XYZ file of C-alpha atoms in Angstrom:
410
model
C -29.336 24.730 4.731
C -30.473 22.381 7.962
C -29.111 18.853 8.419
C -30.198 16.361 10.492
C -29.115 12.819 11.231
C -31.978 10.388 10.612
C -30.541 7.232 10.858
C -27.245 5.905 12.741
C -25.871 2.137 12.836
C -22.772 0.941 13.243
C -20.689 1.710 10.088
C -23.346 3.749 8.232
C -24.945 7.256 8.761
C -28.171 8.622 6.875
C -28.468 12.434 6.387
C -31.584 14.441 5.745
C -30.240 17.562 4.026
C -33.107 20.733 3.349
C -31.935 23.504 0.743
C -33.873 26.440 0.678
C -36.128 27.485 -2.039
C -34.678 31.177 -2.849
C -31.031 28.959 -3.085
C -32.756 25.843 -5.379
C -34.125 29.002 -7.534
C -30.566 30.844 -7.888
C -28.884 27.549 -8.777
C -31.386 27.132 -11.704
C -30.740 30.838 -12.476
C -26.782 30.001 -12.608
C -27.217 27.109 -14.823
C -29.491 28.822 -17.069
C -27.501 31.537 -17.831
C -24.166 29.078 -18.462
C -26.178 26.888 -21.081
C -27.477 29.526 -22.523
C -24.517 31.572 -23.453
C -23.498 28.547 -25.198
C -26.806 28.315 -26.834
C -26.920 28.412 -31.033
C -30.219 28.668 -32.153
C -30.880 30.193 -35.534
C -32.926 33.667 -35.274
C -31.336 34.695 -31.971
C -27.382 36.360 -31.515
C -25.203 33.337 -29.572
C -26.017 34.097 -25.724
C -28.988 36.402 -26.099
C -31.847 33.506 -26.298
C -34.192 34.986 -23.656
C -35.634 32.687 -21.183
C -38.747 32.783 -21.871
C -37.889 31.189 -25.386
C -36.416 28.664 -23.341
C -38.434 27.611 -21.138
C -40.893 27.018 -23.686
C -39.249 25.248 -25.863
C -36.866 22.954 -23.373
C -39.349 23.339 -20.279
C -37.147 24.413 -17.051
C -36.941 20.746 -15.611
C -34.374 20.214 -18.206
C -31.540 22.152 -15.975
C -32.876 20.377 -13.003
C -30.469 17.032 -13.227
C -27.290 19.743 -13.398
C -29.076 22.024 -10.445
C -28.942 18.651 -7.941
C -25.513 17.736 -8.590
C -24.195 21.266 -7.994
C -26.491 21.885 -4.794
C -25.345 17.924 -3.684
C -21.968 18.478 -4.420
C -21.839 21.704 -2.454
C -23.579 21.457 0.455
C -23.593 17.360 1.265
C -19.748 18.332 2.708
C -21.061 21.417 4.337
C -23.353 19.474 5.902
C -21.397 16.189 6.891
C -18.961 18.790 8.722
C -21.749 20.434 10.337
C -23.040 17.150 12.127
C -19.023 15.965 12.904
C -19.272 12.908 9.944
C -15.832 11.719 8.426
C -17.136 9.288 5.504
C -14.677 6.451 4.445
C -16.730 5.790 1.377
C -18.513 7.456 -1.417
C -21.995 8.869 -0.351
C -25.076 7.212 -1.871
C -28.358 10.271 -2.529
C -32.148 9.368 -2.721
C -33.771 12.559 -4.231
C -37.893 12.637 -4.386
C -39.072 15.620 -5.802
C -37.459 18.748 -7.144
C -39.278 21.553 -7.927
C -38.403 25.656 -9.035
C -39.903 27.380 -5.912
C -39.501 24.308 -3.225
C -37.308 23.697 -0.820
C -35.122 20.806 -1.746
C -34.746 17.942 0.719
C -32.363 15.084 -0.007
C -31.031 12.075 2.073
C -27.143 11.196 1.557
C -25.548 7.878 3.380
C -22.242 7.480 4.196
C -20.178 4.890 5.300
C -18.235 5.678 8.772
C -15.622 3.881 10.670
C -17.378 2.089 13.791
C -17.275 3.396 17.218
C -15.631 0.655 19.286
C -15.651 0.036 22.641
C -12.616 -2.038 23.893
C -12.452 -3.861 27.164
C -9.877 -5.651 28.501
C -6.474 -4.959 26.417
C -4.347 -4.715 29.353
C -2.696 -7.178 30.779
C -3.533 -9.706 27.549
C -1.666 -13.158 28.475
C 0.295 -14.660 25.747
C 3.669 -16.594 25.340
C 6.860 -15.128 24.780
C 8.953 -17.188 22.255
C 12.144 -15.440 23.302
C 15.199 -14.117 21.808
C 16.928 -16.640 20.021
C 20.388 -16.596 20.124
C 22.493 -15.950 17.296
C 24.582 -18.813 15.609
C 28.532 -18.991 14.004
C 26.203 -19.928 10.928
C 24.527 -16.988 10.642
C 27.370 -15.059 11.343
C 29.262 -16.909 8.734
C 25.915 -16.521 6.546
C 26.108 -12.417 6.461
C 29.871 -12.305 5.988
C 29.267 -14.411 2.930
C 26.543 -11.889 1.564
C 28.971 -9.368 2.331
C 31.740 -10.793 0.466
C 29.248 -11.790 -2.994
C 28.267 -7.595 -2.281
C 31.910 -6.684 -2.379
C 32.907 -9.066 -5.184
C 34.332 -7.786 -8.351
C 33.782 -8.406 -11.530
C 36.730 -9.852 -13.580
C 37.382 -11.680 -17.176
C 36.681 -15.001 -17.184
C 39.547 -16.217 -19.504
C 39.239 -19.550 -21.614
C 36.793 -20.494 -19.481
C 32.623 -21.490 -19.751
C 29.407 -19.887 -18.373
C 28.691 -20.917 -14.734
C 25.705 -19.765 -12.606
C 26.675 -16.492 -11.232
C 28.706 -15.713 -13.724
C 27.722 -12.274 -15.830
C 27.603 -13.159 -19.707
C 27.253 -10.101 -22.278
C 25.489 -11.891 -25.184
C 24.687 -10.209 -28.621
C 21.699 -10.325 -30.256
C 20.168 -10.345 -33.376
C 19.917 -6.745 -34.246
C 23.530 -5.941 -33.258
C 22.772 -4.650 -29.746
C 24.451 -6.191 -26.607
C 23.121 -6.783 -22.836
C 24.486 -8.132 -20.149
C 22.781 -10.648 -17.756
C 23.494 -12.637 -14.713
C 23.470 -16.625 -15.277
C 21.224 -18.501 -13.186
C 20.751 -22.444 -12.692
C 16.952 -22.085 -12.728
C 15.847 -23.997 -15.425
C 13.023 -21.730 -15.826
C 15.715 -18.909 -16.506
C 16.647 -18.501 -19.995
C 20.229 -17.355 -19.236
C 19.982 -20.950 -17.947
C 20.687 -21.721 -21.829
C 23.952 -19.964 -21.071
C 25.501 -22.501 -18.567
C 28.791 -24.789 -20.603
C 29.074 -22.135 -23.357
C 32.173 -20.414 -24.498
C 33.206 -17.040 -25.797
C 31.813 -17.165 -29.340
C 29.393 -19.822 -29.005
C 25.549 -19.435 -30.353
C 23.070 -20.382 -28.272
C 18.727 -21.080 -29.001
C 17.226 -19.026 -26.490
C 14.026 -21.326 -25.575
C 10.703 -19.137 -25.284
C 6.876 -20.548 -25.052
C 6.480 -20.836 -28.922
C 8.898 -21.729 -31.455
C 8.855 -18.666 -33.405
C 9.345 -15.982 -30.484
C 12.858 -17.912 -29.592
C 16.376 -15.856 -30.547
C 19.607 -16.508 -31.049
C 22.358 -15.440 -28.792
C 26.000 -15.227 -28.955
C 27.971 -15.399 -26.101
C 31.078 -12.209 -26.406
C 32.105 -11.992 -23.181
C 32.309 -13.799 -19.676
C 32.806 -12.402 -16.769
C 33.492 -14.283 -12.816
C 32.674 -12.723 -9.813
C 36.237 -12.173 -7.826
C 35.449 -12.457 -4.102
C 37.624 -10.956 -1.414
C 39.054 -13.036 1.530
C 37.556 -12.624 4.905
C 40.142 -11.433 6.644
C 40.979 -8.085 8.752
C 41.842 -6.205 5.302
C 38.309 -6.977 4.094
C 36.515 -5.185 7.533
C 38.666 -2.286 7.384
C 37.489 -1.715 3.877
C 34.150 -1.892 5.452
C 34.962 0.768 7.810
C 35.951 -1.389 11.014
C 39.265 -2.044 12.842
C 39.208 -5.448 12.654
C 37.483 -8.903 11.257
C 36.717 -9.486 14.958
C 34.818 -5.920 15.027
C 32.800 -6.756 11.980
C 31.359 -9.853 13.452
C 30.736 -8.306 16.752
C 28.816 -5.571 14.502
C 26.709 -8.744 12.626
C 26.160 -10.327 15.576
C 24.343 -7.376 17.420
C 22.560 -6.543 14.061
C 21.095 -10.105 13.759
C 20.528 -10.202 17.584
C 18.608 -7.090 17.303
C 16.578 -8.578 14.056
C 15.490 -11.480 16.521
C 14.557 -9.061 18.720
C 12.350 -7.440 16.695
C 11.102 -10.308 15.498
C 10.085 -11.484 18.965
C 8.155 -7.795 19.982
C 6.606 -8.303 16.544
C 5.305 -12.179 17.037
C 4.434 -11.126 20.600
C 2.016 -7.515 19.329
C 0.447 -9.500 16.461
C -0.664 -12.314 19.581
C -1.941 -9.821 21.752
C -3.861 -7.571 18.703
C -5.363 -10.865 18.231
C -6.642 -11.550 21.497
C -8.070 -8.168 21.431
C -10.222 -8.664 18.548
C -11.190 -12.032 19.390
C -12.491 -10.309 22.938
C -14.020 -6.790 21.219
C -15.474 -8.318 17.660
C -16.597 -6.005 14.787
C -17.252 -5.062 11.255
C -15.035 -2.052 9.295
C -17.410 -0.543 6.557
C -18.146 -2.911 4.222
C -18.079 -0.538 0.875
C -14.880 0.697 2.277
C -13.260 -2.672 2.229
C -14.485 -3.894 -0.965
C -13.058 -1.007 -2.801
C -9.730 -1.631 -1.022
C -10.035 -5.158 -2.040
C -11.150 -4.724 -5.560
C -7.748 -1.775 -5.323
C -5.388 -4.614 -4.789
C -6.324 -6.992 -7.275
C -6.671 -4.120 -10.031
C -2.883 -3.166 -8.841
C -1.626 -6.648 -8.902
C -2.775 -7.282 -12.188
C -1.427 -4.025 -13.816
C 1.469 -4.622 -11.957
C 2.566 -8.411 -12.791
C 0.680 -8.741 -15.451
C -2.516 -10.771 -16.724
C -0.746 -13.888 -17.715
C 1.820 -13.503 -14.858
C -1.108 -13.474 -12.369
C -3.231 -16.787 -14.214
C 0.425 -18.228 -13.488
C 0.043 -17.109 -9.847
C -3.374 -18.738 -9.776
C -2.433 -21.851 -10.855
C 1.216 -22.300 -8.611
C -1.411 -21.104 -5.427
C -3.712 -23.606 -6.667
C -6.539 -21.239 -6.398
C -9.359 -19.829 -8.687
C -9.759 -16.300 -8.973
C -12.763 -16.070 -6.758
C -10.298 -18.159 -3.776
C -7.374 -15.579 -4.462
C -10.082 -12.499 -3.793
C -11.471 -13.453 -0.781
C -8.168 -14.579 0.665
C -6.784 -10.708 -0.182
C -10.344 -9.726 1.533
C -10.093 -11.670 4.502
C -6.313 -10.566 5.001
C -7.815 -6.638 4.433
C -10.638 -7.313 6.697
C -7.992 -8.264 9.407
C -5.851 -5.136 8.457
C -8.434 -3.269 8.865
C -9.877 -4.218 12.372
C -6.167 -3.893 13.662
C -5.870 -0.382 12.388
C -9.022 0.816 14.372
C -7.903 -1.506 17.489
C -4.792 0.769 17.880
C -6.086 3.994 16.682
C -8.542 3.602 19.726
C -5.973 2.359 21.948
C -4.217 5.457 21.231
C -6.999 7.567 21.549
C -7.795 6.733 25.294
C -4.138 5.806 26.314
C -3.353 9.150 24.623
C -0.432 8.074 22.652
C 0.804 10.430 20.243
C 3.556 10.894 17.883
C 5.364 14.127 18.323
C 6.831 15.887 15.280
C 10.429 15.643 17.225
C 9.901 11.982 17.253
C 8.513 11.876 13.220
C 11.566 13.606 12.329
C 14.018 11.229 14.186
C 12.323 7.917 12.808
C 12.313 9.458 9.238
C 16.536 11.085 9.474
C 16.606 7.066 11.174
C 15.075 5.160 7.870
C 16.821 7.439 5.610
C 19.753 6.549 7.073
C 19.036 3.049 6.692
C 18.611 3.442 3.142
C 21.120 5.863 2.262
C 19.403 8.585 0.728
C 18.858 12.072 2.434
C 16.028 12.732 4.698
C 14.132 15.749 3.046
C 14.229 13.578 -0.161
C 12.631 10.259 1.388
C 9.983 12.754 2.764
C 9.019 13.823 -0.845
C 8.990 10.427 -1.800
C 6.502 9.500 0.461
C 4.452 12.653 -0.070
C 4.550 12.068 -3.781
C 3.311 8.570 -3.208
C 0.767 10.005 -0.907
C 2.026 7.607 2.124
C 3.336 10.155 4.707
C 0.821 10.086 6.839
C 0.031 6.599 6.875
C 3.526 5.928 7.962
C 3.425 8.188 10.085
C 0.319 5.888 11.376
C 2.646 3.439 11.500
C 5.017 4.343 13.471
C 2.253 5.683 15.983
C 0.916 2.067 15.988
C 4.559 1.206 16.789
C 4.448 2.692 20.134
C 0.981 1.237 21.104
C 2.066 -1.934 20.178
C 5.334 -1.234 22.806
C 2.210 0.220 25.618
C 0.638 -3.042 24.756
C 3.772 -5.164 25.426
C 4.647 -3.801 28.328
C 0.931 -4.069 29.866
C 1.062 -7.135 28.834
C 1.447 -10.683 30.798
C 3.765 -12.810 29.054
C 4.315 -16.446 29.900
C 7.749 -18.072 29.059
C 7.763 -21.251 27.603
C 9.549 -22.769 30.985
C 6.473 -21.179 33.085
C 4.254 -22.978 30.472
C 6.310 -26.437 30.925
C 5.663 -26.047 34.925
């Protein structure tokens, strides 16, 4: 095989690809001798039609469609490898002639990711909003979450459906579920709200005859605990005045993040606006036409003409906002891969294994089984991407010159 690039531009890459003949005639061989030990014909034992026969009768150009795809499909990787080429989209092939006894010669185009060249993403000038600081409110705010978390559910005795209130109804074939009330009207277990223990209630639905009939069996309030000292150490802290230290620093350090986060996303910005370009446009419409194919099957057809019409958009508006949002994703992605590239910013396997023991943590579950979670969902590399982009976004900060708003008021 010889490969040779014949044409390069920025996101695409044309191969010309030459097969030998002696190779082009063994393929044919291969594929003769599969199809024709499947071959019935009547006056010849299954597998022993000679090829002679066959070629007279079928003419040899009729294995030649199966001989391309084979010889494409095993030597276009050979050869992208050979010449360094990492495609990020299907390959398209122009074949001319192909011919028993010829060399075969094909041309195969792939999509690549551009080769950027980024000036000037040190020392970016943006504002920093600052750290705000953390209110009694807020505080007050999380110890109230933490109380409706803690909350227990008791009988509600002679007493009638409220919001919040969890309501095990029975329905018409004699099974029972249990549902949490809500005011929204556009809730059903809205219906619920004023009834009693015993009481029938017309669940509404969009046509007449898909609405049931529900009877309300039991009623049951959420108990809250009082915020006191009892209620932290059942948290796992000395005191009440420990738990809202521990809110406070947790909120502060939300803020926090929130701030390095507004503060990256201005400076990534800045840096595309100076070094414009275009990802691989196959490669992005596939990812687009991905997403809307997954948020259909996901929420549903009907669900997602509802979306359309509370966004006030068409279908066409919805598509290209998802593909503008992409395009944008996408251009960051290659900003900080080649920002990590020449700072040489890596992500050990030390670090990887701290983040991921750090997350699981988060979440409660155990480390080795969050990694096969994201292995199953094939996403372990890409967050490990991510938290690679993490610490370029920290280089960036730190290069960067940020303007308070007092120096901006001066």
């Amino acid at each position: 095989m010889k490969s040779t690039i014949k044409d390069r531009k920025a996101t695409e890459v044309t191969l010309e690809i030459t097969i030998d003949s002696n190779t082009v005639n063994n393929k044919l061989d291969e594929i003769y001798n599969k199809t024709v030990e499947e071959l019935d014909i009547p006056g010849f034992r299954k597998g022993k039609v000679p090829k002679s026969f066959v070629k007279a009768r079928f003419g040899d150009d009729v294995f030649y469609e199966d001989a391309q795809k084979e010889l494409v499909e095993e030597y276009l990787p050979k050869a992208l490898e050979e010449n360094e080429i990492n495609p990020v989209s299907e390959p398209e092939t122009e074949i001319d002639e192909f011919e028993r006894g010829e060399d075969f010669t094909f041309e195969a185009s792939v999509e690549v990711m551009p080769e950027i060249e980024l000036e000037d993403y040190k020392g970016i000038e943006v504002e920093d909003p600052g750290t705000e600081e953390v209110t009694e409110e807020e505080i007050e705010e999380e110890l109230q979450s933490l109380r409706e978390e803690n909350g227990q559910l008791v009988p509600k005795e002679g007493g009638v459906v409220e919001a919040g209130d969890h309501v095990t109804v029975s329905v018409p074939d004699g099974n029972t579920q249990e549902v949490e009330v809500s005011d929204d009207e556009d809730n059903p277990t809205s219906d619920l709200i004023g009834k009693s223990v015993g009481d029938e209630v017309q669940v509404a639905a969009e046509t007449p005859e898909d609405e049931i009939e529900l009877e309300v069996s039991d009623i049951k309030e959420l108990d809250l605990p009082e915020i006191d000292d009892e209620f932290a150490k059942d948290l796992g802290y000395e005191d009440l005045e420990k738990l809202r230290t521990e809110i406070k620093s947790d909120l502060f350090e939300q803020k926090e993040e929130e701030r390095t986060d507004e503060i990256g996303d201005k400076i990534l910005e800045k840096i595309i606006e100076k070094n414009d370009f275009s990802p691989p446009q196959k490669m992005l419409e596939q990812i687009v036409n991905d997403k809307v194919e997954e948020t259909k099957q996901q929420i549903g057809s009907d669900s997602f003409t509802d979306l359309l019409e509370q966004e006030g958009k068409t279908e066409d508006d919805w598509v290209e906002d998802v593909e503008k949002s992409t395009e944008e994703q996408l251009k960051q992605r290659l900003v900080l891969n080649k920002i990590a590239e020449l700072e040489e910013i890596e992500l050990s396997d030390e670090e990887f294994e701290e983040e991921l023991e750090e997350q699981a943590d988060k979440q409660g579950v155990n480390p080795i089984k969050l990694k096969n979670q994201l292995r199953a969902q094939d996403q372990l590399e890409s967050y490990r991407d991510s938290l690679k982009h993490e610490k370029v976004f920290e280089f960036l900060i730190d290069s960067a010159n940020l303007i308070s708003e007092e120096d901006n008021d001066e």
